[in-house]
């Protein structure tokens, strides 16, 4: 008798090759099937609500909306859905923000081939999923008299703008990447400088490197 499929996964990633790779991994599991997919944030939020998925794989870098913004909307509309964030970024850059926003776990795309199935089963069972390294970081922080770093007070979009500036992108390039106007990105940059008490993009970059926010 074939084992009953009981984990239904919705995949949101703007790269078709990534979606196909994820589906190939999941196709080998008798207890998991794919309940739908989307290539941008708007479709992801709309279609997952209509699907019967109980786990969502959500790329943190979508072309039209920040993945954490999409996560917040989905958790508001469908709070019972377990959302596992996928990202090219190191865990220490985005994982804690994602978990605070309601994610059930965070998985880098580099580790997805070996950890994906375990992570999906874990979050489907109501648990959180993070790597052993991140778990150690979180455990070490418990009980410490920790003064929040300046960047921890930024909004998700401001934080994303900071990391993109620090990666060497211009305002125009960031606007194009995020499908926003140059004026909007310039406003984010101006707010960043005020909040962080800095004066130039070079100082933002130096801060980001010093705090390990960029590779």
N, C-alpha and C. Protein backbone atom coordinates (compact mmCIF):
# COMPACT_ATOMS: atom_id res chain seq x y z
N UNK A 1 0.84 -1.19 0.00
CA UNK A 1 0.00 0.00 0.00
C UNK A 1 0.89 1.25 0.00
N UNK A 2 0.55 2.20 -0.83
CA UNK A 2 1.32 3.44 -0.91
C UNK A 2 1.07 4.30 0.33
N UNK A 3 2.17 4.86 0.87
CA UNK A 3 2.04 5.72 2.05
C UNK A 3 1.25 6.97 1.70
N UNK A 4 0.35 7.35 2.54
CA UNK A 4 -0.49 8.51 2.30
C UNK A 4 0.33 9.79 2.31
N UNK A 5 0.13 10.63 1.31
CA UNK A 5 0.80 11.93 1.25
C UNK A 5 0.10 12.89 2.21
N UNK A 6 0.84 13.44 3.16
CA UNK A 6 0.20 14.32 4.13
C UNK A 6 0.87 15.67 4.29
N UNK A 7 1.95 15.92 3.57
CA UNK A 7 2.59 17.24 3.61
C UNK A 7 2.46 17.86 2.22
N UNK A 8 1.75 18.97 2.15
CA UNK A 8 1.50 19.63 0.88
C UNK A 8 2.29 20.94 0.85
N UNK A 9 3.19 21.07 -0.12
CA UNK A 9 4.15 22.17 -0.15
C UNK A 9 3.87 23.13 -1.30
N UNK A 10 3.88 24.42 -0.99
CA UNK A 10 3.75 25.47 -2.00
C UNK A 10 5.12 26.12 -2.14
N UNK A 11 5.60 26.28 -3.39
CA UNK A 11 6.93 26.83 -3.66
C UNK A 11 6.83 28.22 -4.28
N UNK A 12 7.48 29.20 -3.68
CA UNK A 12 7.51 30.56 -4.23
C UNK A 12 8.96 30.97 -4.45
N UNK A 13 9.37 31.00 -5.71
CA UNK A 13 10.73 31.39 -6.08
C UNK A 13 10.69 31.91 -7.51
N UNK A 14 11.42 32.99 -7.78
CA UNK A 14 11.33 33.59 -9.11
C UNK A 14 12.17 32.89 -10.17
N UNK A 15 12.97 31.91 -9.78
CA UNK A 15 13.80 31.19 -10.73
C UNK A 15 13.19 29.82 -11.03
N UNK A 16 12.79 29.62 -12.29
CA UNK A 16 12.14 28.36 -12.69
C UNK A 16 13.05 27.16 -12.43
N UNK A 17 14.35 27.32 -12.64
CA UNK A 17 15.27 26.21 -12.44
C UNK A 17 15.35 25.80 -10.97
N UNK A 18 15.23 26.79 -10.07
CA UNK A 18 15.23 26.49 -8.64
C UNK A 18 13.95 25.75 -8.26
N UNK A 19 12.82 26.22 -8.77
CA UNK A 19 11.55 25.54 -8.48
C UNK A 19 11.58 24.10 -8.97
N UNK A 20 12.12 23.88 -10.17
CA UNK A 20 12.19 22.52 -10.70
C UNK A 20 13.11 21.65 -9.87
N UNK A 21 14.23 22.22 -9.42
CA UNK A 21 15.15 21.46 -8.57
C UNK A 21 14.51 21.04 -7.26
N UNK A 22 13.77 21.97 -6.64
CA UNK A 22 13.08 21.67 -5.40
C UNK A 22 12.02 20.59 -5.61
N UNK A 23 11.29 20.71 -6.73
CA UNK A 23 10.24 19.72 -7.02
C UNK A 23 10.84 18.33 -7.24
N UNK A 24 12.01 18.26 -7.86
CA UNK A 24 12.66 16.97 -8.08
C UNK A 24 13.05 16.31 -6.76
N UNK A 25 13.56 17.12 -5.84
CA UNK A 25 13.91 16.58 -4.51
C UNK A 25 12.66 16.05 -3.81
N UNK A 26 11.58 16.82 -3.86
CA UNK A 26 10.35 16.45 -3.15
C UNK A 26 9.63 15.28 -3.81
N UNK A 27 9.81 15.12 -5.12
CA UNK A 27 9.14 14.04 -5.85
C UNK A 27 9.60 12.66 -5.37
N UNK A 28 10.77 12.62 -4.74
CA UNK A 28 11.31 11.34 -4.26
C UNK A 28 10.74 10.94 -2.90
N UNK A 29 9.93 11.84 -2.29
CA UNK A 29 9.40 11.58 -0.95
C UNK A 29 7.94 11.16 -1.04
N UNK A 30 7.60 10.02 -0.44
CA UNK A 30 6.23 9.50 -0.55
C UNK A 30 5.25 10.27 0.33
N UNK A 31 5.74 11.02 1.31
CA UNK A 31 4.84 11.72 2.22
C UNK A 31 4.71 13.21 1.90
N UNK A 32 5.32 13.65 0.78
CA UNK A 32 5.31 15.08 0.42
C UNK A 32 4.88 15.23 -1.03
N UNK A 33 4.01 16.20 -1.31
CA UNK A 33 3.76 16.57 -2.70
C UNK A 33 3.69 18.08 -2.84
N UNK A 34 3.76 18.57 -4.07
CA UNK A 34 3.75 20.00 -4.34
C UNK A 34 2.32 20.44 -4.64
N UNK A 35 1.84 21.42 -3.86
CA UNK A 35 0.45 21.86 -3.97
C UNK A 35 0.30 23.11 -4.82
N UNK A 36 1.41 23.69 -5.27
CA UNK A 36 1.33 24.90 -6.09
C UNK A 36 2.65 25.61 -6.13
N UNK A 37 2.75 26.62 -6.98
CA UNK A 37 3.99 27.39 -7.08
C UNK A 37 3.69 28.79 -7.61
N UNK A 38 4.64 29.70 -7.36
CA UNK A 38 4.53 31.09 -7.82
C UNK A 38 5.92 31.63 -8.05
N UNK A 39 6.01 32.66 -8.93
CA UNK A 39 7.32 33.22 -9.24
C UNK A 39 7.49 34.66 -8.74
N UNK A 40 6.47 35.19 -8.06
CA UNK A 40 6.62 36.53 -7.49
C UNK A 40 5.78 36.64 -6.22
N UNK A 41 5.98 37.73 -5.49
CA UNK A 41 5.33 37.89 -4.20
C UNK A 41 3.82 38.04 -4.27
N UNK A 42 3.33 38.79 -5.25
CA UNK A 42 1.88 39.00 -5.38
C UNK A 42 1.17 37.67 -5.62
N UNK A 43 1.68 36.89 -6.57
CA UNK A 43 1.06 35.60 -6.87
C UNK A 43 1.22 34.63 -5.69
N UNK A 44 2.36 34.69 -5.02
CA UNK A 44 2.59 33.80 -3.89
C UNK A 44 1.54 34.02 -2.80
N UNK A 45 1.31 35.28 -2.44
CA UNK A 45 0.33 35.59 -1.39
C UNK A 45 -1.09 35.22 -1.82
N UNK A 46 -1.37 35.40 -3.11
CA UNK A 46 -2.72 35.13 -3.61
C UNK A 46 -2.98 33.63 -3.76
N UNK A 47 -2.05 32.92 -4.36
CA UNK A 47 -2.27 31.52 -4.70
C UNK A 47 -2.13 30.57 -3.52
N UNK A 48 -1.22 30.89 -2.59
CA UNK A 48 -1.06 29.98 -1.45
C UNK A 48 -2.32 29.96 -0.59
N UNK A 49 -3.03 31.10 -0.58
CA UNK A 49 -4.27 31.15 0.18
C UNK A 49 -5.36 30.27 -0.40
N UNK A 50 -5.28 30.03 -1.70
CA UNK A 50 -6.27 29.19 -2.37
C UNK A 50 -5.85 27.72 -2.39
N UNK A 51 -4.59 27.46 -2.09
CA UNK A 51 -4.09 26.09 -2.12
C UNK A 51 -4.41 25.38 -0.81
N UNK A 52 -4.14 24.08 -0.79
CA UNK A 52 -4.32 23.29 0.42
C UNK A 52 -2.98 23.01 1.09
N UNK A 53 -1.99 23.85 0.78
CA UNK A 53 -0.65 23.66 1.33
C UNK A 53 -0.64 23.84 2.83
N UNK A 54 0.19 23.03 3.51
CA UNK A 54 0.42 23.26 4.94
C UNK A 54 1.86 23.67 5.22
N UNK A 55 2.69 23.68 4.17
CA UNK A 55 4.06 24.19 4.28
C UNK A 55 4.34 25.03 3.03
N UNK A 56 5.00 26.17 3.23
CA UNK A 56 5.38 27.02 2.10
C UNK A 56 6.88 27.22 2.10
N UNK A 57 7.50 27.07 0.91
CA UNK A 57 8.90 27.43 0.72
C UNK A 57 8.90 28.81 0.07
N UNK A 58 9.42 29.81 0.75
CA UNK A 58 9.33 31.19 0.30
C UNK A 58 10.71 31.81 0.15
N UNK A 59 11.05 32.17 -1.09
CA UNK A 59 12.31 32.85 -1.37
C UNK A 59 12.30 34.23 -0.73
N UNK A 60 13.37 34.60 -0.09
CA UNK A 60 13.41 35.89 0.60
C UNK A 60 13.65 37.05 -0.37
N UNK A 61 14.12 36.74 -1.59
CA UNK A 61 14.41 37.79 -2.57
C UNK A 61 13.55 37.60 -3.82
N UNK A 62 12.33 38.12 -3.77
CA UNK A 62 11.42 38.04 -4.91
C UNK A 62 11.50 39.34 -5.71
N UNK A 63 11.19 39.30 -7.01
CA UNK A 63 11.41 40.47 -7.86
C UNK A 63 10.50 41.66 -7.57
N UNK A 64 9.30 41.39 -7.05
CA UNK A 64 8.35 42.49 -6.87
C UNK A 64 8.17 42.92 -5.43
N UNK A 65 8.44 42.03 -4.49
CA UNK A 65 8.26 42.36 -3.07
C UNK A 65 9.33 41.66 -2.24
N UNK A 66 9.71 42.30 -1.14
CA UNK A 66 10.61 41.67 -0.19
C UNK A 66 9.95 40.44 0.41
N UNK A 67 10.69 39.33 0.48
CA UNK A 67 10.12 38.09 0.97
C UNK A 67 9.58 38.17 2.38
N UNK A 68 10.20 38.98 3.22
CA UNK A 68 9.71 39.10 4.59
C UNK A 68 8.39 39.87 4.63
N UNK A 69 8.21 40.84 3.72
CA UNK A 69 6.91 41.52 3.61
C UNK A 69 5.83 40.53 3.20
N UNK A 70 6.16 39.66 2.25
CA UNK A 70 5.21 38.63 1.79
C UNK A 70 4.90 37.68 2.94
N UNK A 71 5.93 37.30 3.68
CA UNK A 71 5.74 36.42 4.84
C UNK A 71 4.75 37.01 5.83
N UNK A 72 4.92 38.29 6.15
CA UNK A 72 4.03 38.93 7.12
C UNK A 72 2.58 38.93 6.65
N UNK A 73 2.38 39.18 5.35
CA UNK A 73 1.02 39.16 4.80
C UNK A 73 0.42 37.76 4.87
N UNK A 74 1.22 36.77 4.50
CA UNK A 74 0.73 35.39 4.49
C UNK A 74 0.39 34.93 5.91
N UNK A 75 1.22 35.26 6.88
CA UNK A 75 0.95 34.85 8.26
C UNK A 75 -0.29 35.54 8.81
N UNK A 76 -0.57 36.74 8.29
CA UNK A 76 -1.79 37.44 8.70
C UNK A 76 -3.03 36.78 8.09
N UNK A 77 -2.92 36.38 6.82
CA UNK A 77 -4.05 35.78 6.12
C UNK A 77 -4.22 34.30 6.43
N UNK A 78 -3.11 33.62 6.67
CA UNK A 78 -3.15 32.16 6.88
C UNK A 78 -2.17 31.80 7.99
N UNK A 79 -2.48 32.15 9.23
CA UNK A 79 -1.52 32.01 10.33
C UNK A 79 -1.08 30.58 10.61
N UNK A 80 -1.91 29.61 10.23
CA UNK A 80 -1.58 28.22 10.52
C UNK A 80 -0.53 27.65 9.55
N UNK A 81 -0.25 28.35 8.46
CA UNK A 81 0.68 27.85 7.45
C UNK A 81 2.12 27.95 7.96
N UNK A 82 2.87 26.86 7.86
CA UNK A 82 4.28 26.85 8.22
C UNK A 82 5.10 27.36 7.04
N UNK A 83 5.85 28.43 7.25
CA UNK A 83 6.62 29.03 6.15
C UNK A 83 8.11 28.83 6.41
N UNK A 84 8.75 28.18 5.45
CA UNK A 84 10.19 27.94 5.50
C UNK A 84 10.85 28.88 4.50
N UNK A 85 11.64 29.82 5.00
CA UNK A 85 12.28 30.81 4.13
C UNK A 85 13.51 30.19 3.46
N UNK A 86 13.64 30.47 2.15
CA UNK A 86 14.81 30.06 1.39
C UNK A 86 15.59 31.31 1.01
N UNK A 87 16.92 31.23 1.07
CA UNK A 87 17.70 32.43 0.79
C UNK A 87 19.11 32.10 0.32
N UNK A 88 19.64 32.98 -0.53
CA UNK A 88 21.04 32.90 -0.90
C UNK A 88 21.92 33.53 0.17
N UNK A 89 21.28 34.29 1.09
CA UNK A 89 22.04 35.01 2.12
C UNK A 89 22.37 34.10 3.29
N UNK A 90 23.51 34.36 3.93
CA UNK A 90 23.88 33.62 5.13
C UNK A 90 22.81 33.81 6.20
N UNK A 91 22.71 32.82 7.08
CA UNK A 91 21.70 32.87 8.13
C UNK A 91 21.81 34.10 9.01
N UNK A 92 23.05 34.49 9.33
CA UNK A 92 23.21 35.61 10.26
C UNK A 92 22.78 36.94 9.66
N UNK A 93 22.49 36.97 8.35
CA UNK A 93 22.05 38.21 7.72
C UNK A 93 20.54 38.40 7.82
N UNK A 94 19.77 37.33 7.67
CA UNK A 94 18.31 37.48 7.58
C UNK A 94 17.51 36.53 8.46
N UNK A 95 18.11 35.46 8.96
CA UNK A 95 17.32 34.42 9.63
C UNK A 95 16.54 34.93 10.83
N UNK A 96 17.16 35.70 11.69
CA UNK A 96 16.47 36.16 12.91
C UNK A 96 15.32 37.08 12.54
N UNK A 97 15.52 37.95 11.54
CA UNK A 97 14.42 38.80 11.07
C UNK A 97 13.26 37.96 10.56
N UNK A 98 13.57 36.91 9.82
CA UNK A 98 12.53 36.05 9.27
C UNK A 98 11.77 35.32 10.38
N UNK A 99 12.48 34.82 11.36
CA UNK A 99 11.84 34.11 12.47
C UNK A 99 10.96 35.05 13.29
N UNK A 100 11.43 36.27 13.50
CA UNK A 100 10.63 37.25 14.24
C UNK A 100 9.36 37.62 13.48
N UNK A 101 9.43 37.55 12.15
CA UNK A 101 8.27 37.91 11.32
C UNK A 101 7.27 36.76 11.19
N UNK A 102 7.60 35.60 11.75
CA UNK A 102 6.65 34.49 11.74
C UNK A 102 7.07 33.26 10.99
N UNK A 103 8.28 33.26 10.42
CA UNK A 103 8.75 32.08 9.71
C UNK A 103 8.94 30.91 10.66
N UNK A 104 8.71 29.70 10.16
CA UNK A 104 8.94 28.49 10.96
C UNK A 104 10.37 28.00 10.83
N UNK A 105 11.08 28.51 9.83
CA UNK A 105 12.46 28.09 9.65
C UNK A 105 13.14 28.90 8.58
N UNK A 106 14.45 28.71 8.46
CA UNK A 106 15.26 29.45 7.50
C UNK A 106 16.29 28.48 6.94
N UNK A 107 16.37 28.42 5.61
CA UNK A 107 17.27 27.46 4.96
C UNK A 107 18.00 28.17 3.83
N UNK A 108 19.33 28.09 3.82
CA UNK A 108 20.07 28.66 2.71
C UNK A 108 19.94 27.74 1.51
N UNK A 109 19.95 28.32 0.31
CA UNK A 109 19.81 27.51 -0.90
C UNK A 109 20.99 26.56 -1.08
N UNK A 110 22.14 26.96 -0.54
CA UNK A 110 23.31 26.09 -0.63
C UNK A 110 23.10 24.79 0.14
N UNK A 111 22.39 24.87 1.27
CA UNK A 111 22.19 23.69 2.10
C UNK A 111 20.89 22.96 1.79
N UNK A 112 20.05 23.54 0.94
CA UNK A 112 18.73 22.96 0.65
C UNK A 112 18.77 21.52 0.15
N UNK A 113 19.68 21.17 -0.78
CA UNK A 113 19.66 19.79 -1.28
C UNK A 113 19.77 18.72 -0.20
N UNK A 114 20.54 19.00 0.85
CA UNK A 114 20.73 17.98 1.89
C UNK A 114 19.81 18.17 3.10
N UNK A 115 19.26 19.38 3.28
CA UNK A 115 18.47 19.64 4.48
C UNK A 115 16.99 19.87 4.23
N UNK A 116 16.61 20.02 2.95
CA UNK A 116 15.25 20.44 2.62
C UNK A 116 14.17 19.53 3.19
N UNK A 117 14.28 18.23 2.95
CA UNK A 117 13.23 17.29 3.37
C UNK A 117 13.10 17.27 4.89
N UNK A 118 14.23 17.25 5.57
CA UNK A 118 14.21 17.27 7.04
C UNK A 118 13.54 18.53 7.55
N UNK A 119 13.89 19.68 6.93
CA UNK A 119 13.33 20.96 7.36
C UNK A 119 11.82 21.00 7.14
N UNK A 120 11.37 20.52 5.99
CA UNK A 120 9.93 20.51 5.69
C UNK A 120 9.17 19.65 6.68
N UNK A 121 9.67 18.47 6.95
CA UNK A 121 8.98 17.57 7.90
C UNK A 121 8.95 18.18 9.30
N UNK A 122 10.03 18.86 9.65
CA UNK A 122 10.10 19.45 10.99
C UNK A 122 9.08 20.59 11.15
N UNK A 123 9.03 21.50 10.18
CA UNK A 123 8.09 22.62 10.31
C UNK A 123 6.65 22.15 10.13
N UNK A 124 6.45 21.12 9.31
CA UNK A 124 5.10 20.56 9.14
C UNK A 124 4.58 19.98 10.44
N UNK A 125 5.51 19.54 11.30
CA UNK A 125 5.14 18.98 12.59
C UNK A 125 5.00 20.01 13.69
N UNK A 126 5.08 21.30 13.29
CA UNK A 126 4.88 22.37 14.27
C UNK A 126 6.13 22.85 14.96
N UNK A 127 7.29 22.39 14.52
CA UNK A 127 8.56 22.80 15.13
C UNK A 127 9.24 23.88 14.29
N UNK A 128 10.26 24.49 14.87
CA UNK A 128 11.07 25.45 14.14
C UNK A 128 12.26 24.72 13.53
N UNK A 129 12.77 25.26 12.42
CA UNK A 129 13.97 24.66 11.82
C UNK A 129 15.02 25.72 11.59
N UNK A 130 16.18 25.53 12.20
CA UNK A 130 17.36 26.36 11.92
C UNK A 130 18.56 25.42 11.93
N UNK A 131 19.64 25.86 11.33
CA UNK A 131 20.85 25.03 11.32
C UNK A 131 21.44 24.94 12.72
N UNK A 132 22.33 23.98 12.90
CA UNK A 132 22.99 23.82 14.19
C UNK A 132 23.79 25.06 14.56
N UNK A 133 24.41 25.69 13.54
CA UNK A 133 25.23 26.88 13.80
C UNK A 133 24.37 28.03 14.30
N UNK A 134 23.21 28.25 13.66
CA UNK A 134 22.34 29.34 14.09
C UNK A 134 21.73 29.03 15.45
N UNK A 135 21.39 27.78 15.68
CA UNK A 135 20.84 27.39 16.98
C UNK A 135 21.83 27.71 18.10
N UNK A 136 23.12 27.48 17.84
CA UNK A 136 24.15 27.78 18.84
C UNK A 136 24.26 29.28 19.07
N UNK A 137 24.15 30.05 18.00
CA UNK A 137 24.20 31.52 18.12
C UNK A 137 23.04 32.03 18.96
N UNK A 138 21.83 31.50 18.69
CA UNK A 138 20.65 31.91 19.45
C UNK A 138 20.77 31.50 20.91
N UNK A 139 21.27 30.30 21.14
CA UNK A 139 21.42 29.81 22.52
C UNK A 139 22.43 30.66 23.29
N UNK A 140 23.49 31.05 22.62
CA UNK A 140 24.53 31.85 23.28
C UNK A 140 24.02 33.23 23.66
N UNK A 141 23.05 33.73 22.89
CA UNK A 141 22.52 35.08 23.13
C UNK A 141 21.53 35.11 24.29
N UNK A 142 20.98 33.95 24.66
CA UNK A 142 19.98 33.91 25.72
C UNK A 142 20.62 34.29 27.05
N UNK A 143 20.05 35.21 27.72
CA UNK A 143 20.53 35.60 29.04
C UNK A 143 21.64 36.63 29.02
N UNK A 144 22.15 36.95 27.83
CA UNK A 144 23.19 37.95 27.76
C UNK A 144 22.60 39.36 27.86
N UNK A 145 23.32 40.24 28.45
CA UNK A 145 22.92 41.65 28.52
C UNK A 145 23.27 42.27 27.18
N UNK A 146 22.36 42.13 26.23
CA UNK A 146 22.67 42.48 24.85
C UNK A 146 22.06 43.83 24.47
N UNK A 147 22.92 44.73 24.04
CA UNK A 147 22.45 46.02 23.53
C UNK A 147 22.24 45.89 22.03
N UNK A 148 21.05 46.17 21.57
CA UNK A 148 20.71 45.97 20.16
C UNK A 148 21.61 46.83 19.27
N UNK A 149 22.09 46.21 18.18
CA UNK A 149 22.88 46.94 17.19
C UNK A 149 21.98 47.91 16.45
N UNK A 150 22.58 48.95 15.89
CA UNK A 150 21.80 49.98 15.21
C UNK A 150 20.94 49.40 14.10
N UNK A 151 21.49 48.47 13.32
CA UNK A 151 20.76 47.94 12.17
C UNK A 151 19.53 47.10 12.57
N UNK A 152 19.49 46.65 13.82
CA UNK A 152 18.35 45.85 14.26
C UNK A 152 17.07 46.69 14.37
N UNK A 153 17.21 48.01 14.39
CA UNK A 153 16.05 48.89 14.47
C UNK A 153 15.54 49.34 13.11
N UNK A 154 16.14 48.85 12.04
CA UNK A 154 15.71 49.22 10.69
C UNK A 154 14.50 48.40 10.27
N UNK A 155 13.70 48.97 9.38
CA UNK A 155 12.61 48.20 8.80
C UNK A 155 13.21 47.16 7.86
N UNK A 156 12.41 46.17 7.46
CA UNK A 156 12.92 45.12 6.57
C UNK A 156 13.42 45.70 5.26
N UNK A 157 12.68 46.65 4.69
CA UNK A 157 13.08 47.24 3.42
C UNK A 157 14.33 48.10 3.59
N UNK A 158 14.44 48.82 4.71
CA UNK A 158 15.64 49.61 4.97
C UNK A 158 16.85 48.69 5.12
N UNK A 159 16.66 47.59 5.83
CA UNK A 159 17.75 46.63 6.03
C UNK A 159 18.20 46.04 4.69
N UNK A 160 17.22 45.70 3.85
CA UNK A 160 17.56 45.17 2.53
C UNK A 160 18.33 46.19 1.71
N UNK A 161 17.91 47.45 1.76
CA UNK A 161 18.60 48.52 1.04
C UNK A 161 20.02 48.67 1.55
N UNK A 162 20.20 48.61 2.86
CA UNK A 162 21.54 48.70 3.45
C UNK A 162 22.46 47.61 2.90
N UNK A 163 21.98 46.36 2.90
CA UNK A 163 22.85 45.27 2.44
C UNK A 163 23.16 45.38 0.95
N UNK A 164 22.22 45.91 0.17
CA UNK A 164 22.45 46.05 -1.26
C UNK A 164 23.43 47.18 -1.55
N UNK A 165 23.31 48.28 -0.81
CA UNK A 165 24.29 49.37 -0.95
C UNK A 165 25.69 48.86 -0.58
N UNK A 166 25.75 48.12 0.53
CA UNK A 166 27.03 47.60 1.01
C UNK A 166 27.63 46.57 0.06
N UNK A 167 26.77 45.96 -0.77
CA UNK A 167 27.26 44.99 -1.76
C UNK A 167 27.78 45.68 -3.02
N UNK A 168 27.70 47.02 -3.04
CA UNK A 168 28.26 47.77 -4.15
C UNK A 168 27.25 48.22 -5.20
N UNK A 169 25.96 48.02 -4.93
CA UNK A 169 24.94 48.41 -5.90
C UNK A 169 24.62 49.90 -5.78
N UNK A 170 24.35 50.53 -6.92
CA UNK A 170 23.94 51.93 -6.92
C UNK A 170 22.44 52.03 -6.62
N UNK A 171 21.99 53.25 -6.34
CA UNK A 171 20.57 53.47 -6.08
C UNK A 171 19.74 53.03 -7.28
N UNK A 172 20.21 53.34 -8.48
CA UNK A 172 19.48 52.96 -9.70
C UNK A 172 19.40 51.44 -9.85
N UNK A 173 20.48 50.76 -9.56
CA UNK A 173 20.52 49.30 -9.66
C UNK A 173 19.59 48.66 -8.64
N UNK A 174 19.57 49.21 -7.43
CA UNK A 174 18.67 48.69 -6.39
C UNK A 174 17.22 48.90 -6.79
N UNK A 175 16.92 50.08 -7.30
CA UNK A 175 15.55 50.38 -7.74
C UNK A 175 15.10 49.40 -8.81
N UNK A 176 15.99 49.12 -9.76
CA UNK A 176 15.66 48.18 -10.84
C UNK A 176 15.47 46.77 -10.28
N UNK A 177 16.33 46.35 -9.38
CA UNK A 177 16.26 45.01 -8.79
C UNK A 177 14.98 44.81 -7.99
N UNK A 178 14.54 45.84 -7.28
CA UNK A 178 13.36 45.73 -6.41
C UNK A 178 12.08 46.22 -7.07
N UNK A 179 12.19 46.63 -8.32
CA UNK A 179 11.03 47.15 -9.06
C UNK A 179 10.39 48.35 -8.34
N UNK A 180 11.25 49.23 -7.82
CA UNK A 180 10.81 50.44 -7.15
C UNK A 180 11.43 51.64 -7.87
N UNK A 181 10.95 52.84 -7.56
CA UNK A 181 11.49 54.03 -8.19
C UNK A 181 12.82 54.43 -7.54
N UNK A 182 13.63 55.15 -8.30
CA UNK A 182 14.89 55.66 -7.76
C UNK A 182 14.61 56.59 -6.58
N UNK A 183 13.54 57.37 -6.68
CA UNK A 183 13.17 58.28 -5.60
C UNK A 183 12.89 57.51 -4.31
N UNK A 184 12.19 56.38 -4.41
CA UNK A 184 11.86 55.59 -3.22
C UNK A 184 13.12 55.03 -2.57
N UNK A 185 14.03 54.50 -3.38
CA UNK A 185 15.27 53.96 -2.84
C UNK A 185 16.12 55.06 -2.23
N UNK A 186 16.11 56.23 -2.86
CA UNK A 186 16.86 57.37 -2.31
C UNK A 186 16.31 57.76 -0.95
N UNK A 187 14.99 57.66 -0.78
CA UNK A 187 14.37 57.97 0.52
C UNK A 187 14.77 56.93 1.57
N UNK A 188 14.82 55.66 1.16
CA UNK A 188 15.28 54.62 2.09
C UNK A 188 16.71 54.90 2.52
N UNK A 189 17.56 55.25 1.55
CA UNK A 189 18.96 55.53 1.85
C UNK A 189 19.07 56.71 2.81
N UNK A 190 18.28 57.76 2.57
CA UNK A 190 18.32 58.94 3.44
C UNK A 190 17.90 58.58 4.86
N UNK A 191 16.86 57.75 4.98
CA UNK A 191 16.39 57.33 6.31
C UNK A 191 17.45 56.48 7.01
N UNK A 192 18.13 55.64 6.23
CA UNK A 192 19.19 54.81 6.79
C UNK A 192 20.28 55.68 7.41
N UNK A 193 20.70 56.66 6.67
CA UNK A 193 21.78 57.53 7.14
C UNK A 193 21.38 58.26 8.42
N UNK A 194 20.14 58.72 8.48
CA UNK A 194 19.66 59.42 9.68
C UNK A 194 19.61 58.46 10.87
N UNK A 195 18.97 57.31 10.66
CA UNK A 195 18.81 56.35 11.76
C UNK A 195 20.15 55.85 12.29
N UNK A 196 21.10 55.66 11.37
CA UNK A 196 22.38 55.09 11.77
C UNK A 196 23.43 56.15 12.08
N UNK A 197 23.02 57.42 11.96
CA UNK A 197 23.90 58.54 12.26
C UNK A 197 25.18 58.49 11.44
N UNK A 198 25.00 58.20 10.15
CA UNK A 198 26.11 58.15 9.21
C UNK A 198 25.88 59.19 8.12
N UNK A 199 26.90 59.43 7.30
CA UNK A 199 26.79 60.51 6.32
C UNK A 199 26.87 60.04 4.87
N UNK A 200 27.53 58.93 4.60
CA UNK A 200 27.75 58.51 3.22
C UNK A 200 27.49 57.03 3.04
N UNK A 201 27.35 56.63 1.78
CA UNK A 201 27.19 55.20 1.45
C UNK A 201 28.44 54.42 1.84
N UNK A 202 29.59 55.07 1.75
CA UNK A 202 30.85 54.42 2.14
C UNK A 202 30.82 54.05 3.62
N UNK A 203 30.26 54.94 4.44
CA UNK A 203 30.16 54.65 5.87
C UNK A 203 29.16 53.53 6.12
N UNK A 204 28.07 53.49 5.35
CA UNK A 204 27.11 52.38 5.45
C UNK A 204 27.80 51.06 5.12
N UNK A 205 28.61 51.08 4.07
CA UNK A 205 29.32 49.87 3.65
C UNK A 205 30.29 49.41 4.72
N UNK A 206 31.03 50.35 5.28
CA UNK A 206 31.98 50.01 6.34
C UNK A 206 31.27 49.39 7.54
N UNK A 207 30.13 49.98 7.91
CA UNK A 207 29.34 49.43 9.03
C UNK A 207 28.89 48.02 8.72
N UNK A 208 28.36 47.80 7.51
CA UNK A 208 27.84 46.48 7.14
C UNK A 208 28.92 45.42 7.16
N UNK A 209 30.11 45.77 6.66
CA UNK A 209 31.23 44.82 6.64
C UNK A 209 31.68 44.51 8.06
N UNK A 210 31.78 45.56 8.88
CA UNK A 210 32.25 45.39 10.26
C UNK A 210 31.29 44.50 11.06
N UNK A 211 30.00 44.57 10.73
CA UNK A 211 29.00 43.80 11.47
C UNK A 211 28.60 42.50 10.76
N UNK A 212 29.33 42.14 9.71
CA UNK A 212 29.09 40.88 9.04
C UNK A 212 27.76 40.79 8.31
N UNK A 213 27.27 41.92 7.81
CA UNK A 213 25.96 41.93 7.14
C UNK A 213 26.07 41.61 5.65
N UNK A 214 27.28 41.64 5.12
CA UNK A 214 27.51 41.28 3.72
C UNK A 214 28.69 40.32 3.66
N UNK A 215 28.71 39.54 2.57
CA UNK A 215 29.79 38.56 2.42
C UNK A 215 31.08 39.25 2.02
